[in-house]
Every structure is written in C-alpha cells, then in structure tokens.
Tab-separated table of C-alpha atoms (C1' of nucleotides) in Angstrom:
chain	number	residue	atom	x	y	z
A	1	UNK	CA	-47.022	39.523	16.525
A	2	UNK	CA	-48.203	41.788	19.741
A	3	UNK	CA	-47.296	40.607	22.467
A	4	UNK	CA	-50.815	40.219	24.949
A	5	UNK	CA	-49.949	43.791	27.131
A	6	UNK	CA	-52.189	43.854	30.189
A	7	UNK	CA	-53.517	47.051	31.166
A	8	UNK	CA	-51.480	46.660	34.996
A	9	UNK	CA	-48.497	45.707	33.676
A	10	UNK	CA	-48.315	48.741	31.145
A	11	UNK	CA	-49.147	51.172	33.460
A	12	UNK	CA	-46.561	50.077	35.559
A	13	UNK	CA	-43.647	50.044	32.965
A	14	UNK	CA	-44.989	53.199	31.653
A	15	UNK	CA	-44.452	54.337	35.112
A	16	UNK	CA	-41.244	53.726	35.352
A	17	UNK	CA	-40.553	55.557	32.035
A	18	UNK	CA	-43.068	58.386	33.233
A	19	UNK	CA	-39.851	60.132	35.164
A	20	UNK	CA	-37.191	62.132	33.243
A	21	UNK	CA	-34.236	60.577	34.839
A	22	UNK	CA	-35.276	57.138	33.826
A	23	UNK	CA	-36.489	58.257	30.732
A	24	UNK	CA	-32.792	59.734	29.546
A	25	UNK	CA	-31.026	56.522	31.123
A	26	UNK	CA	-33.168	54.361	28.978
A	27	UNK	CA	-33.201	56.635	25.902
A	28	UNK	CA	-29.218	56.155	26.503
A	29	UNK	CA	-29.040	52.393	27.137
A	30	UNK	CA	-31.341	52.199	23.768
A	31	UNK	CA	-28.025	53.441	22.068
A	32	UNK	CA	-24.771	52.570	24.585
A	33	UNK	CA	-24.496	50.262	27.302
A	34	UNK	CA	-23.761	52.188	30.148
A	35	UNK	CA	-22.271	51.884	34.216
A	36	UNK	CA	-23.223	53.823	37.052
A	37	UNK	CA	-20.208	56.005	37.657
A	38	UNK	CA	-21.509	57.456	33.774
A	39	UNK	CA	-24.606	57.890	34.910
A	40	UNK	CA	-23.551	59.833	38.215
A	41	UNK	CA	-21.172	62.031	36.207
A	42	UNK	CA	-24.101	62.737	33.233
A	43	UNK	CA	-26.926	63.813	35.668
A	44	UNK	CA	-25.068	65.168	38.231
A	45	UNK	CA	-27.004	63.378	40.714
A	46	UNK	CA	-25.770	61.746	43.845
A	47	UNK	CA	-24.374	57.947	43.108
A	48	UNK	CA	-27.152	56.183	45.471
A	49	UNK	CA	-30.522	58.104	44.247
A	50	UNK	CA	-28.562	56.845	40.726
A	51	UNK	CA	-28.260	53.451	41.636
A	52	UNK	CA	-31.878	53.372	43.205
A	53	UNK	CA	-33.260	54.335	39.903
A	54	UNK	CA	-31.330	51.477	38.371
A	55	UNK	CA	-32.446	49.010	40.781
A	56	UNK	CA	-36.252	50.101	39.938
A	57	UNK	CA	-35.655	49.309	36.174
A	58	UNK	CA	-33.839	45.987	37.304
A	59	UNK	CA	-36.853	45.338	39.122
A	60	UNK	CA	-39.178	45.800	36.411
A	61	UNK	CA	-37.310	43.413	34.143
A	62	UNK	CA	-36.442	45.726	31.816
A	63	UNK	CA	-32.545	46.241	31.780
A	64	UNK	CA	-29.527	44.207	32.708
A	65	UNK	CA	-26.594	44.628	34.620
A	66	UNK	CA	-23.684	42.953	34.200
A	67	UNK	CA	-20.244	43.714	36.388
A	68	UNK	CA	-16.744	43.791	34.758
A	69	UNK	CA	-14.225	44.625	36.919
A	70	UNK	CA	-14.889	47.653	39.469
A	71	UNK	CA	-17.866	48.596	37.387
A	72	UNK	CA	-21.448	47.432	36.984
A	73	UNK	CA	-22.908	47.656	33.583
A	74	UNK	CA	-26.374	48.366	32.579
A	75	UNK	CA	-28.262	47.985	29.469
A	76	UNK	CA	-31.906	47.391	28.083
A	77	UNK	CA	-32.520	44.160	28.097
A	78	UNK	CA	-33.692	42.524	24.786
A	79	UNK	CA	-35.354	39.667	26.586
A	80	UNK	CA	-37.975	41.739	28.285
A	81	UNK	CA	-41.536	40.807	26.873
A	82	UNK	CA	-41.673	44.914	26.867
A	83	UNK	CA	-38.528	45.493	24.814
A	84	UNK	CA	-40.363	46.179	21.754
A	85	UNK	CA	-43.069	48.063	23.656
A	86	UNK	CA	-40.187	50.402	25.320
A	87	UNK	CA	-38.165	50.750	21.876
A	88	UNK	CA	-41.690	52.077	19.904
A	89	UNK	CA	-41.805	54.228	22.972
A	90	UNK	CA	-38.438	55.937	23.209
A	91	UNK	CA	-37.162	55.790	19.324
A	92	UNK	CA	-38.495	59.593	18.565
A	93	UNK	CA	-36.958	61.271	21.839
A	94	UNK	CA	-33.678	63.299	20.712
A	95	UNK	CA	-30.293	60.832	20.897
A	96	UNK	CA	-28.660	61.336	24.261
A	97	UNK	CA	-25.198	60.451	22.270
A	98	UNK	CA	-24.210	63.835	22.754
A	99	UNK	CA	-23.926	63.787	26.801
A	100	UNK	CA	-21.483	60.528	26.115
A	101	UNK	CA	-19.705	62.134	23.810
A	102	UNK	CA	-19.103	65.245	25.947
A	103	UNK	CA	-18.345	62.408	28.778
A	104	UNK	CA	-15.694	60.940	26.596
A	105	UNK	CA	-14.375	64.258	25.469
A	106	UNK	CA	-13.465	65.062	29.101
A	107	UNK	CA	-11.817	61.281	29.417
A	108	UNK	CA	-14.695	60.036	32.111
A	109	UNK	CA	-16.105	57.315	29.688
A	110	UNK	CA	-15.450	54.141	31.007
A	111	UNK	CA	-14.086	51.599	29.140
A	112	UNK	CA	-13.199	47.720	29.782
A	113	UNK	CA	-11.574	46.785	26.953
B	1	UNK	CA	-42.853	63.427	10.239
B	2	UNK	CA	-41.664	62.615	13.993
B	3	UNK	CA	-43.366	65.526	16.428
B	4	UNK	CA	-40.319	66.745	18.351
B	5	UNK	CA	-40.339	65.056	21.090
B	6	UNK	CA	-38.493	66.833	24.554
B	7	UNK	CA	-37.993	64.075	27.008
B	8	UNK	CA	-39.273	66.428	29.660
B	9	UNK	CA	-42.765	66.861	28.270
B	10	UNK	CA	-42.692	62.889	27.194
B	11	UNK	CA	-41.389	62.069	30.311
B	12	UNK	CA	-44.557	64.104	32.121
B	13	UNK	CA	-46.957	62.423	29.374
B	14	UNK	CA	-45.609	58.829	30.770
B	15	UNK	CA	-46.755	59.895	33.781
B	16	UNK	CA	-50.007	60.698	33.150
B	17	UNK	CA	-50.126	56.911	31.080
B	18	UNK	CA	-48.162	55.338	34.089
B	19	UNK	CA	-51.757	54.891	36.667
B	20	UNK	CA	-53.898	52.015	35.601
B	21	UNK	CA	-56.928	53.622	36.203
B	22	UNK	CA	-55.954	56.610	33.954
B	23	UNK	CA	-54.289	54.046	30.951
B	24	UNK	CA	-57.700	52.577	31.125
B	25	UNK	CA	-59.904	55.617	30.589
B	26	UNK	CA	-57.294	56.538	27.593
B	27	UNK	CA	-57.829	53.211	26.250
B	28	UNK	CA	-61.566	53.464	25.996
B	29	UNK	CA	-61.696	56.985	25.310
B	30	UNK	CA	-59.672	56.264	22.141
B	31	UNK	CA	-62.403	53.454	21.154
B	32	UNK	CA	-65.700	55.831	22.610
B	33	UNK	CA	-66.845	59.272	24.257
B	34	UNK	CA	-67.908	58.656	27.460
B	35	UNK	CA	-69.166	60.774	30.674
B	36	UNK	CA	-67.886	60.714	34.099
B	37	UNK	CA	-71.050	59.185	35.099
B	38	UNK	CA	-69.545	56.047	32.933
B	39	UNK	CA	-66.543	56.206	34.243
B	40	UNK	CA	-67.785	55.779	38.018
B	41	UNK	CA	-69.902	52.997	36.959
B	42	UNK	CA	-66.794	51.579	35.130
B	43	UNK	CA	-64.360	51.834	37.982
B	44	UNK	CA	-66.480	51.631	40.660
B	45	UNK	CA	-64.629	54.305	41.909
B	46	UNK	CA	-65.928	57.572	43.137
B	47	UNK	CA	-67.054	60.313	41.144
B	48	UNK	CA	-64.181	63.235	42.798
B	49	UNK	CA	-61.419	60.512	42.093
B	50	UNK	CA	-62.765	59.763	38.173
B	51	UNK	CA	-63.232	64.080	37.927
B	52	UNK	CA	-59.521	64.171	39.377
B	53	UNK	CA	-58.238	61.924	36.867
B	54	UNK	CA	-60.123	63.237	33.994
B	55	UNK	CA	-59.099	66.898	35.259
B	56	UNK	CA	-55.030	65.765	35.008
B	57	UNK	CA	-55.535	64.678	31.832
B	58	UNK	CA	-57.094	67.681	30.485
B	59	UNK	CA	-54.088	69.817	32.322
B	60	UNK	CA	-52.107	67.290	29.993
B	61	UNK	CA	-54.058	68.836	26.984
B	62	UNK	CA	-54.375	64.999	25.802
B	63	UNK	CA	-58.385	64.354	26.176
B	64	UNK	CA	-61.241	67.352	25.451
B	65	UNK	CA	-64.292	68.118	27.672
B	66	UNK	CA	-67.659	68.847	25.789
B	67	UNK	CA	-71.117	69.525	27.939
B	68	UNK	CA	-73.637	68.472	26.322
B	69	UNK	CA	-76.945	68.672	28.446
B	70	UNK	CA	-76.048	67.578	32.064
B	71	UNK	CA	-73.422	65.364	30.977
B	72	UNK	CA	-69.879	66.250	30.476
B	73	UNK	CA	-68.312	64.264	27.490
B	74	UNK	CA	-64.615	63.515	27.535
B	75	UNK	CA	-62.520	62.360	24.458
B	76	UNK	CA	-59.179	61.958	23.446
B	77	UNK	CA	-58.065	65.180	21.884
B	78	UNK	CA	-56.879	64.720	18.190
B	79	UNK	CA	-55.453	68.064	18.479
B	80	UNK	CA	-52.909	67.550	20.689
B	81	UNK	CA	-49.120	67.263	19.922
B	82	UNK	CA	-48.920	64.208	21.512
B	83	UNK	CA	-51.821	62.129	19.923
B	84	UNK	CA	-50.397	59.916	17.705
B	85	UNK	CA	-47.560	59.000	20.623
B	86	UNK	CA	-50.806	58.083	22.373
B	87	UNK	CA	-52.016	55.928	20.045
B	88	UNK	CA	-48.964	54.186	19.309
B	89	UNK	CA	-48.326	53.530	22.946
B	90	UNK	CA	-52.216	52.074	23.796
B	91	UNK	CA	-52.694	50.483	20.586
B	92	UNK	CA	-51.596	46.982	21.146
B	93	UNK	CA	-53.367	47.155	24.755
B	94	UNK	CA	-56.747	44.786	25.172
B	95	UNK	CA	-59.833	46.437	23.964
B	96	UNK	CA	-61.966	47.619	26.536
B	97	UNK	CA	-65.166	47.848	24.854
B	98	UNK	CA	-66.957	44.854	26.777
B	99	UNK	CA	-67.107	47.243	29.642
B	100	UNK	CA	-69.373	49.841	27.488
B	101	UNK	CA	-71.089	46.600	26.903
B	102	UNK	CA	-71.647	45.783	30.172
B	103	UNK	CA	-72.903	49.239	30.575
B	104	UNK	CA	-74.889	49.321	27.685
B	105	UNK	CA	-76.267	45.908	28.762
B	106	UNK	CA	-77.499	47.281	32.513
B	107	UNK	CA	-79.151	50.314	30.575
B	108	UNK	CA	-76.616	52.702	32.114
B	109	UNK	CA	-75.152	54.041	28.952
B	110	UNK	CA	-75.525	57.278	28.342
B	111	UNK	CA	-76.318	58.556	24.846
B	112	UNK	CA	-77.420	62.190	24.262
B	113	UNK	CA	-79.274	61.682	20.228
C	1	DT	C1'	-88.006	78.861	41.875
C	2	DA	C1'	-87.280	74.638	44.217
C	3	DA	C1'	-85.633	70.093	43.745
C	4	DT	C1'	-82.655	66.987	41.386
C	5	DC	C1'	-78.921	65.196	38.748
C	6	DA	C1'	-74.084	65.565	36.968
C	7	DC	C1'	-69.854	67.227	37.775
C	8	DA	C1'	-66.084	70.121	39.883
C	9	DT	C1'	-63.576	71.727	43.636
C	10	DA	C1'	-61.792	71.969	48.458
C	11	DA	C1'	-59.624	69.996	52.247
C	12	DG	C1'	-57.675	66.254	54.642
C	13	DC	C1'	-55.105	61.944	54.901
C	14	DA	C1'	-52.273	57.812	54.032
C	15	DT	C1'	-49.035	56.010	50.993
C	16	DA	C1'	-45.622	56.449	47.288
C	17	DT	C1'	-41.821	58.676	45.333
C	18	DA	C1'	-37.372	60.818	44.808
C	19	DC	C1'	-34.082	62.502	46.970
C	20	DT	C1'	-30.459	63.021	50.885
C	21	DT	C1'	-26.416	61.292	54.090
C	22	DA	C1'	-24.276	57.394	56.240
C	23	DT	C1'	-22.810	52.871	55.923
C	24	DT	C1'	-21.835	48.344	53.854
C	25	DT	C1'	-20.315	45.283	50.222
C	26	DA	C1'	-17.501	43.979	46.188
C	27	DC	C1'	-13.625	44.357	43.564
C	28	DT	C1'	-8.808	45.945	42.448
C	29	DT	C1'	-4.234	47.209	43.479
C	30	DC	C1'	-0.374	47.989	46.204
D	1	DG	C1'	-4.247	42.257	53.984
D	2	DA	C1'	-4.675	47.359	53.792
D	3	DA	C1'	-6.187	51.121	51.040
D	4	DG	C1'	-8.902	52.897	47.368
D	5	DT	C1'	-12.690	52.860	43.972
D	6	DA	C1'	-17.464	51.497	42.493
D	7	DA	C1'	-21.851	50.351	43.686
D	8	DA	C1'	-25.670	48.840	46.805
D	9	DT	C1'	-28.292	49.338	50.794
D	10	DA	C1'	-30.283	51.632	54.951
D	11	DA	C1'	-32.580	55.221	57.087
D	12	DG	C1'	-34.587	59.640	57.117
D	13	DT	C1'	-37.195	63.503	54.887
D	14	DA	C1'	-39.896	66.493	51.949
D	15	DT	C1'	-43.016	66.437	48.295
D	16	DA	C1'	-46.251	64.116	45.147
D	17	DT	C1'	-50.004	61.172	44.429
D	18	DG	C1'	-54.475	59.054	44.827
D	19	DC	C1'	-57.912	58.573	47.433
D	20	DT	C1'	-61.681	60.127	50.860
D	21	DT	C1'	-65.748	63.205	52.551
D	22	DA	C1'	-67.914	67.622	52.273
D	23	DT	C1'	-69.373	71.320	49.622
D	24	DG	C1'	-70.066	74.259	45.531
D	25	DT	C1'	-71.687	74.921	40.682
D	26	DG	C1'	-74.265	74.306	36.447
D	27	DA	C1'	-78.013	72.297	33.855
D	28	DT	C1'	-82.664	70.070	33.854
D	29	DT	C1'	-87.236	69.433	35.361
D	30	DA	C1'	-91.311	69.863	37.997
DNA sequence: TAATCACATAAGCATATACTTATTTACTTC
DNA sequence: GAAGTAAATAAGTATATGCTTATGTGATTA
C-alpha cells in the first residue's frame, strides 16, 4: 500500500512544494490542467521565471506537459510514484478554482477544443 | 475538521520539511525526544549546524525545547497548528529508530531518569 | 569559584534559489 | 516564407540557505 519513500527523495519533492508559487500551480493542476500563458496571467509573474518553475516540477517527475497547438499544457502527473504523496499533501489547501474562474471571466482561459 | 490551511504558511512549512537533514530530525523526533548532543552524533554534523536547524524549526513553532539538566530536549510540538499535517506528511517515511539504536548501542544515549 | 560540558549565537563564506532581461525555438497564420 | 504568438533557454544578479570557525552563555561538578 505505501509506497517505500526515502528520506532524500522526500525532502526533495517536499522542496519543490516548499515555495508558494509552486505550491498554487500544483494546488491548481490538482483540479485543472493548465498552460503557461494561464499561469503568467494568474501570478503576474514574468513568462520565463514561470516556465523555469515548470521545468523544476518536470524535472522532478511530478507533472506533465503536453503541447496542443501554440500552447504547452501542464498537469500533475498520475504516474509519479509521489502522486499520492503530493495529493495527501495539497487536498486541505483552499481550491485555487477561483483565480481560473476570474481568468475565464475576463476571456484569458485558454481553450483547445 | 481540516485546520485552515493558507498556502503561504504551508508553503513556508514545506520548506522547513524540504532539507533532508531537517525531514530526518522530524522523523525521529516524532518516534523519540532527543538532545542536540544526539543529533551531532546522528548526523555527524556539527553541533552550530544541528542548533541552526533545530533553531528554524522552533521559529516554525513545529518542535518544543525543554532543558532539563545540561541537556536541551527537543520534540515535536503537539500544540502546533500544523501537527497533524506533519504527521500525515512523515508518516509513511522509513523509521529511523535503528539510529537511536545505534546510539543506544555505543552508550551515547542520553537519558535524564 | 574554577573548570567542564552542552548548547546558542555571531560572523563569514560558498552554493542554491528565484528572479530579471535578452534571445532562441516551435508553432500558427497570413 | 514572413510575421506573430507561446514557450524555453541563456546569462546575469540579488538574496537565501547551509555550512564553517570562533565565541558567548547556562548548567554541573570539583
């Protein structure tokens, strides 16, 4: 049933959810799959310190980007032998819905359907 | 039931999980009381880094100091509002009570009875 | 009260982190 | 294929972090 966590490894994906940036982007991917160009526009922060906080959560396995079209996608990534771990982690923090939902409501949701 | 949980404060408790040295101490705190002294021995790291480590985790509120004689006992704090995330997060993570073991073992356990 | 042990604090340093601006790459559309 | 949009990468910078050594503080013991 539990996975076997080594001490190393947790500290470092713990790590890389110890930072408030990362922490709302995953809290969001948890409930909506999500590109970059969102992510720019919901923490008002420059597109490349975005995209370099993406690329540390690509590089610790635990989300997955997928491009359609102009835009790359990113959500958590179910296969991650810390999925689990991360979803006991985040599921009490307060639902981020409500920055989509104010992203939508001034038409800068992305959609690809 | 759920402590409100601010991602800003969660994030900042992350942190404080997100060093392997520190995970380590939480993990064994949450089995045992232990000393600085201990914790050198355990780490084989030196005693200013172990007091700086135990020190940010007290400015966390999450462990409690307690003199007792020369010794100054350190223990996860039951009190704080962020316990039982604590415990959710280490509780699948590898016991570390050999290590007291080994202590115990090489007579360099303290006990204050 | 002097010496010793346990721990905390101060100060310095090397590396890590989180950003910035500038540029490059990938895709779409005209 | 030229222009425009989205994202990644590169390079630079300021601050944070985790250690070190040196010193200060508090309790115990002779």
């Amino acid at each position: 049933m539990n996975e076997a966590l080594d001490l190393e490894t947790t500290a470092n994906i713990l790590k890389l959810l110890g930072d408030k940036t990362r922490l709302t982007m995953i809290k969001i991917m948890s409930e909506h799959e999500c590109c970059v160009c969102e992510f720019v526009d919901l923490f008002e922060m420059s597109q490349p310190a975005i995209s370099q906080h993406l690329r540390k959560l690509k590089d610790g396995g635990i989300v997955n980007e997928a491009r359609r079209g102009q835009w790359v996608f990113y959500s958590l990534n179910p296969s991650s032998s810390h999925y689990t771990f991360i979803q006991t982690v985040i599921k009490d923090l307060p639902s981020q819905n409500f920055k989509l939902e104010n992203l939508t409501a001034q038409g800068k949701r992305i959609c690809c359907d």
